[in-house]
mmCIF file of C-alpha atoms in Angstrom:
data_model
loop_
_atom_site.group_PDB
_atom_site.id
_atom_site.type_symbol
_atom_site.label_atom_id
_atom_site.label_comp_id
_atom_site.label_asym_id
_atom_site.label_seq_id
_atom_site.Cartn_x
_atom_site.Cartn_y
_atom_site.Cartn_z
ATOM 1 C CA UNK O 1 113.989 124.346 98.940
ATOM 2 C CA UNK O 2 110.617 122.828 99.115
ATOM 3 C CA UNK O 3 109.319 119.370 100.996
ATOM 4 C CA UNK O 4 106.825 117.422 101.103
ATOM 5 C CA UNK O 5 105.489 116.261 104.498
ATOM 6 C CA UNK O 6 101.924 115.215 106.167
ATOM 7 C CA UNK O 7 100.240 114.836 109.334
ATOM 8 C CA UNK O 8 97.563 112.502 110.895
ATOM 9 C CA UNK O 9 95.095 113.384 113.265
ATOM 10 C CA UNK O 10 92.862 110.381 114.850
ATOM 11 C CA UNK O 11 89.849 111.489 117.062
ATOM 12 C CA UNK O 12 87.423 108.933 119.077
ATOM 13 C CA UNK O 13 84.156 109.887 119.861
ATOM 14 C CA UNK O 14 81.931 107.506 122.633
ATOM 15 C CA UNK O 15 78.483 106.725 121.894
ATOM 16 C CA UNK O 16 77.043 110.317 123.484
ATOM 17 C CA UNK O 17 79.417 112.002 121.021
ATOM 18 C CA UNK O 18 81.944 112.962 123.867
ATOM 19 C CA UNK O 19 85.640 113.284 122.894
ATOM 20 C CA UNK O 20 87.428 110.393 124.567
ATOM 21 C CA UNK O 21 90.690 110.306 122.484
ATOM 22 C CA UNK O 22 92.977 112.609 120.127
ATOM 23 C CA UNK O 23 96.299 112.037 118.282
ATOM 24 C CA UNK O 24 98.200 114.383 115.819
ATOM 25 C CA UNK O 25 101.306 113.201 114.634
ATOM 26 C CA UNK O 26 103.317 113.677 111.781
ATOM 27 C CA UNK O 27 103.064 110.805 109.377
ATOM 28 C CA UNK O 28 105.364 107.998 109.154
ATOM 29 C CA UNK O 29 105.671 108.339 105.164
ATOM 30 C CA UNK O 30 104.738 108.347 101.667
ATOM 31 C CA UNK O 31 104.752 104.605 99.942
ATOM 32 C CA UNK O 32 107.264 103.860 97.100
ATOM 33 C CA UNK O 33 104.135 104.165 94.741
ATOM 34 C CA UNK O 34 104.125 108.142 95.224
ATOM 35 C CA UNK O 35 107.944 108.059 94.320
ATOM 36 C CA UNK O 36 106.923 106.032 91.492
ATOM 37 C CA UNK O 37 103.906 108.383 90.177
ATOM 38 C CA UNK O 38 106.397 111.221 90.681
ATOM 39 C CA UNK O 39 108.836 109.327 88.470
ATOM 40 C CA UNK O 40 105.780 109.473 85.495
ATOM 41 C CA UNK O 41 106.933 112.553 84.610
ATOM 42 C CA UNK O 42 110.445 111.807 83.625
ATOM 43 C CA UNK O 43 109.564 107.780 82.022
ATOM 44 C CA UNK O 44 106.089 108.835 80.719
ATOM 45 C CA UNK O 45 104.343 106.193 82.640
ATOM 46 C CA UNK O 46 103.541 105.468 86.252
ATOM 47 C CA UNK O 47 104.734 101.979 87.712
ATOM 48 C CA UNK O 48 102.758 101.271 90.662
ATOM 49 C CA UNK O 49 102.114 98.145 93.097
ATOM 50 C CA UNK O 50 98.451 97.672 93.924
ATOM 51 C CA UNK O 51 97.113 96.115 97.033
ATOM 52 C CA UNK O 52 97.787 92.328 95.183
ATOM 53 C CA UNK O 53 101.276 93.013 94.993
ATOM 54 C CA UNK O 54 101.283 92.822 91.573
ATOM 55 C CA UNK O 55 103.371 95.903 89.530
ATOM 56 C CA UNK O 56 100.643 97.703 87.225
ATOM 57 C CA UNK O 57 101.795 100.152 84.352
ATOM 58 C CA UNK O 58 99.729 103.319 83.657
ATOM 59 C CA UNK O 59 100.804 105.151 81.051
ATOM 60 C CA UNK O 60 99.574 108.953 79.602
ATOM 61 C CA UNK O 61 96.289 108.966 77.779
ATOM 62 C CA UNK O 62 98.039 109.664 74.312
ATOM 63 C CA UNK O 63 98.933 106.171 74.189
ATOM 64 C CA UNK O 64 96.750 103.451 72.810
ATOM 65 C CA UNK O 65 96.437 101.137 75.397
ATOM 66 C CA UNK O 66 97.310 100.534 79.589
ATOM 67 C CA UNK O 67 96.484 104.685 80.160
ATOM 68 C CA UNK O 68 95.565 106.222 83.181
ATOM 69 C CA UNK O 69 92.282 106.755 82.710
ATOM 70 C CA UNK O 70 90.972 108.206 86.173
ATOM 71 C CA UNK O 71 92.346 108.171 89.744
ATOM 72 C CA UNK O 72 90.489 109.264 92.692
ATOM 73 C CA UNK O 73 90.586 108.826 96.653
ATOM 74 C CA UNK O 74 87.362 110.628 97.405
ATOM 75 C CA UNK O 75 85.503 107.447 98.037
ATOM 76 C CA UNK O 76 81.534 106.895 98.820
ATOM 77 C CA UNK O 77 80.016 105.396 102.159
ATOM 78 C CA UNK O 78 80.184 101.909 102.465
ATOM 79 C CA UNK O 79 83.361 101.852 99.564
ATOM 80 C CA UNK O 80 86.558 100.092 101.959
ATOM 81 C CA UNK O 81 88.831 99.595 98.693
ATOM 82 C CA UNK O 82 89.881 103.233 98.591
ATOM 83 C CA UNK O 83 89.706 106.452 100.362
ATOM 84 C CA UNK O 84 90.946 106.847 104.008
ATOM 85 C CA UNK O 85 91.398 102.700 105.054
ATOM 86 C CA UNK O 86 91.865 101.247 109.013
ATOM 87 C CA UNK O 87 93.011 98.454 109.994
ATOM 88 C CA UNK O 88 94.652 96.508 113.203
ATOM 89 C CA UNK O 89 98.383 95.190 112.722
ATOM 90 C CA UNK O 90 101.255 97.293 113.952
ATOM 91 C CA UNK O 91 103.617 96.260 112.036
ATOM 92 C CA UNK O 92 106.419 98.936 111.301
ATOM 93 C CA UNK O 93 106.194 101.320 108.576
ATOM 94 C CA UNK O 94 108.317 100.328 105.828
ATOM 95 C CA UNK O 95 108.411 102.463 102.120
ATOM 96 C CA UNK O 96 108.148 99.870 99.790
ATOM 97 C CA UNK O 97 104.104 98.381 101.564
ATOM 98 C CA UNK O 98 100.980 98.234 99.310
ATOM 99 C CA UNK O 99 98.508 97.626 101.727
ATOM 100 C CA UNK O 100 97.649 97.466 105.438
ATOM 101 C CA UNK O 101 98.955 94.655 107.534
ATOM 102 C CA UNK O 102 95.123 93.837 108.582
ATOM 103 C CA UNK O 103 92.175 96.025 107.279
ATOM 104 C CA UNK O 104 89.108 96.156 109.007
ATOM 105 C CA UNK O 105 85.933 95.845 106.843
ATOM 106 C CA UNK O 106 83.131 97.572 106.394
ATOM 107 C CA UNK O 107 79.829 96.620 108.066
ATOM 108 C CA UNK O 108 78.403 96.168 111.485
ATOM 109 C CA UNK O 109 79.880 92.654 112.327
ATOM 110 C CA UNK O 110 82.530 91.629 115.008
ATOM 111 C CA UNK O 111 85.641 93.462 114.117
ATOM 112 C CA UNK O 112 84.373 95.896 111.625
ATOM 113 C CA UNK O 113 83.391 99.345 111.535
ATOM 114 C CA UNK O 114 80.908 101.303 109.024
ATOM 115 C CA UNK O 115 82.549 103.634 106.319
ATOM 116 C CA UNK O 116 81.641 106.957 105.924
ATOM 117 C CA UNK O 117 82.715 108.974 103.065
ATOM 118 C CA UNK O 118 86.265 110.337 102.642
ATOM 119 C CA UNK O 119 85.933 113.944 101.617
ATOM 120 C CA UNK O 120 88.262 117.112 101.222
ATOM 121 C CA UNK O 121 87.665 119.149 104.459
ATOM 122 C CA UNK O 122 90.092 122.297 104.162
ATOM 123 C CA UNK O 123 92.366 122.829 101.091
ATOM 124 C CA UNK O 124 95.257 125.738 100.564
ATOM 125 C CA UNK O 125 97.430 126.795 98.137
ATOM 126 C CA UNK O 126 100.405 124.334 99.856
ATOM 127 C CA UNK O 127 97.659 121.510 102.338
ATOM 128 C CA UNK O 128 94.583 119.456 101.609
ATOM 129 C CA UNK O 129 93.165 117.686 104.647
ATOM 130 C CA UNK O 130 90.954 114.472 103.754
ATOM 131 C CA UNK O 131 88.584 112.705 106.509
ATOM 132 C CA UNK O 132 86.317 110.067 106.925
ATOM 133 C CA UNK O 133 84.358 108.731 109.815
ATOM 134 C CA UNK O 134 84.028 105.395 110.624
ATOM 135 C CA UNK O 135 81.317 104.220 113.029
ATOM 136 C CA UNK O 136 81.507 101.147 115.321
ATOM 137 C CA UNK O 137 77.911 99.583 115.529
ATOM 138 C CA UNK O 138 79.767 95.997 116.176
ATOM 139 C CA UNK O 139 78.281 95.281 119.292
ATOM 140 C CA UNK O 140 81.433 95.538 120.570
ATOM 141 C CA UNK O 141 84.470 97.454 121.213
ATOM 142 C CA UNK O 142 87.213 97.606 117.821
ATOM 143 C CA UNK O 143 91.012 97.956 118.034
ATOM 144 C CA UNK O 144 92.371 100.640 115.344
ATOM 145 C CA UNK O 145 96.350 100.665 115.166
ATOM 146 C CA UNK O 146 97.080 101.390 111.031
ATOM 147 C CA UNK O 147 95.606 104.098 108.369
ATOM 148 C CA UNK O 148 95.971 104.390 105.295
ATOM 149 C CA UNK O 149 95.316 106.652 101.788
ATOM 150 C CA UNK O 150 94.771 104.814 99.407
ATOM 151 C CA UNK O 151 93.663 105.671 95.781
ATOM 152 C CA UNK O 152 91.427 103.375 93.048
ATOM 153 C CA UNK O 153 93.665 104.222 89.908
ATOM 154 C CA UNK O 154 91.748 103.070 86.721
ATOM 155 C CA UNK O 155 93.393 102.385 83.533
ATOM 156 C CA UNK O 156 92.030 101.504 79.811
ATOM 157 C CA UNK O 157 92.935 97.907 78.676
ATOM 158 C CA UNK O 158 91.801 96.912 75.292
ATOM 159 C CA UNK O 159 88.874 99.725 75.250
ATOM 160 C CA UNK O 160 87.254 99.024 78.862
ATOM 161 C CA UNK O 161 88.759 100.898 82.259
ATOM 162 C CA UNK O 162 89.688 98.862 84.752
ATOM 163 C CA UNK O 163 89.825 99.586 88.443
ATOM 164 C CA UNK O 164 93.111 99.110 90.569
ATOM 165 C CA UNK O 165 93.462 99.809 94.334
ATOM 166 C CA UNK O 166 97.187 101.446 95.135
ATOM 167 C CA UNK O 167 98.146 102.457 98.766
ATOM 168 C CA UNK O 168 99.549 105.609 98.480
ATOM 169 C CA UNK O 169 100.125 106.309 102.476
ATOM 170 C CA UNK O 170 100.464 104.408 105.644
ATOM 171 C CA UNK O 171 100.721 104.880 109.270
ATOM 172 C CA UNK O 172 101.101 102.889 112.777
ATOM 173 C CA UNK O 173 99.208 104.989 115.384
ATOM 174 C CA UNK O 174 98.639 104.650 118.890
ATOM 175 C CA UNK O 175 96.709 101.794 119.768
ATOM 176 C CA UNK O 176 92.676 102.848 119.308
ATOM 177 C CA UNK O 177 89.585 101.636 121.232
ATOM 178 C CA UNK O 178 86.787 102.657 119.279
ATOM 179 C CA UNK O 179 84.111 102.036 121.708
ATOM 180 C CA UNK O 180 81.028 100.347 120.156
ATOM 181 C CA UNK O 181 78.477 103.031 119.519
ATOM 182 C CA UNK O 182 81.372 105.057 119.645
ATOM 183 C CA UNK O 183 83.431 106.970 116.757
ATOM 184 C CA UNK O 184 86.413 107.337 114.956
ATOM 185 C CA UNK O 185 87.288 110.059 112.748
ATOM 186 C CA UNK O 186 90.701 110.095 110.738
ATOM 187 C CA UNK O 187 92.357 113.293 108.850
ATOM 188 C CA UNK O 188 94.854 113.367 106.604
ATOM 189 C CA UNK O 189 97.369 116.294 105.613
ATOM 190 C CA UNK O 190 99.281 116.727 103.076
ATOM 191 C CA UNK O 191 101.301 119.641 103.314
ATOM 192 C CA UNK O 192 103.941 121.783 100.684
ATOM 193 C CA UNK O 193 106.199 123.566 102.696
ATOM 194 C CA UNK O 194 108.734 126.516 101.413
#
């Protein structure tokens, strides 16, 4: 019998590029909307909540309107709607969230930190491990306690795509001082197991 399962690793890196803090954990869990997209294959249409709340209906591309058109977590610099998100609540893990308790933005002001790209960093025939960097030029220090994969899912309405954001993983870690000047680099695993 086969599983799925994940892992998180957060690493912090001080302003001289020294290693100052590592965590590898399992994660906490998959989000209700990877149930859901799993459930696509039996209904013929993927029911997910997006980071509004609000229940969004993809359905295969054979159908002539609402299909998934593209969906995608590899996300640019700069981009803090999808890809590998942070942000600072702790609140407990719980299956059916869409988004994280408190995201931090991107940029250089108080509180936020500056996205990097997330990009596939080593790939299997069961894993794929995503990162992204995030670098704290806030001028001062930034707290880091939730992460997050999240996808931008785009579906055609009426002839035009259309760009939701769906949280597709989330996890409480340790709290994290990303020092300013400093960095923090977050991996995510997902794994196949036999």
């Amino acid at each position: 019998m086969s599983n799925v399962s994940g892992e998180v690793e957060v690493i912090v890196l001080d302003k001289d590029g020294k290693e100052i803090h590592r965590e590898k954990k399992p994660m906490d869990s998959f989000t209700q909307n990877v149930m859901n997209l799993l459930g696509m294959f039996d209904a013929g249409g993927w029911v997910a909540i997006d980071v509004n709340g609000n229940s969004v209906t993809f359905t295969f591309k054979n159908a002539t309107d609402n299909y998934l058109y593209n969906a995608e977590v590899l996300a640019p610099s700069g981009e803090d709607k999808y890809g590998i998100l942070v942000g600072s609540s702790d609140t407990a893990f719980d299956v059916t969230q869409y988004n994280l308790g408190s995201k931090i933005s991107h940029g250089t002001g108080s509180g936020q930190l500056q996205y990097g790209d997330t990009s596939v960093v080593d790939y299997g025939a069961d894993y794929k491990t995503w990162q992204r960097a995030f670098d704290n030029l806030s001028g001062a220090d930034v707290v880091v306690k939730e992460i997050g994969m999240f996808a931008k899912v785009t579906r055609e309405e009426s002839g035009v795509p259309k760009a939701y954001y769906v949280m597709l993983a989330r996890d409480v870690i340790t709290t994290t001082t990303v020092p300013n000047g400093g960095r923090l680099i977050v991996k995510y695993t997902f794994k196949i197991n036999p």
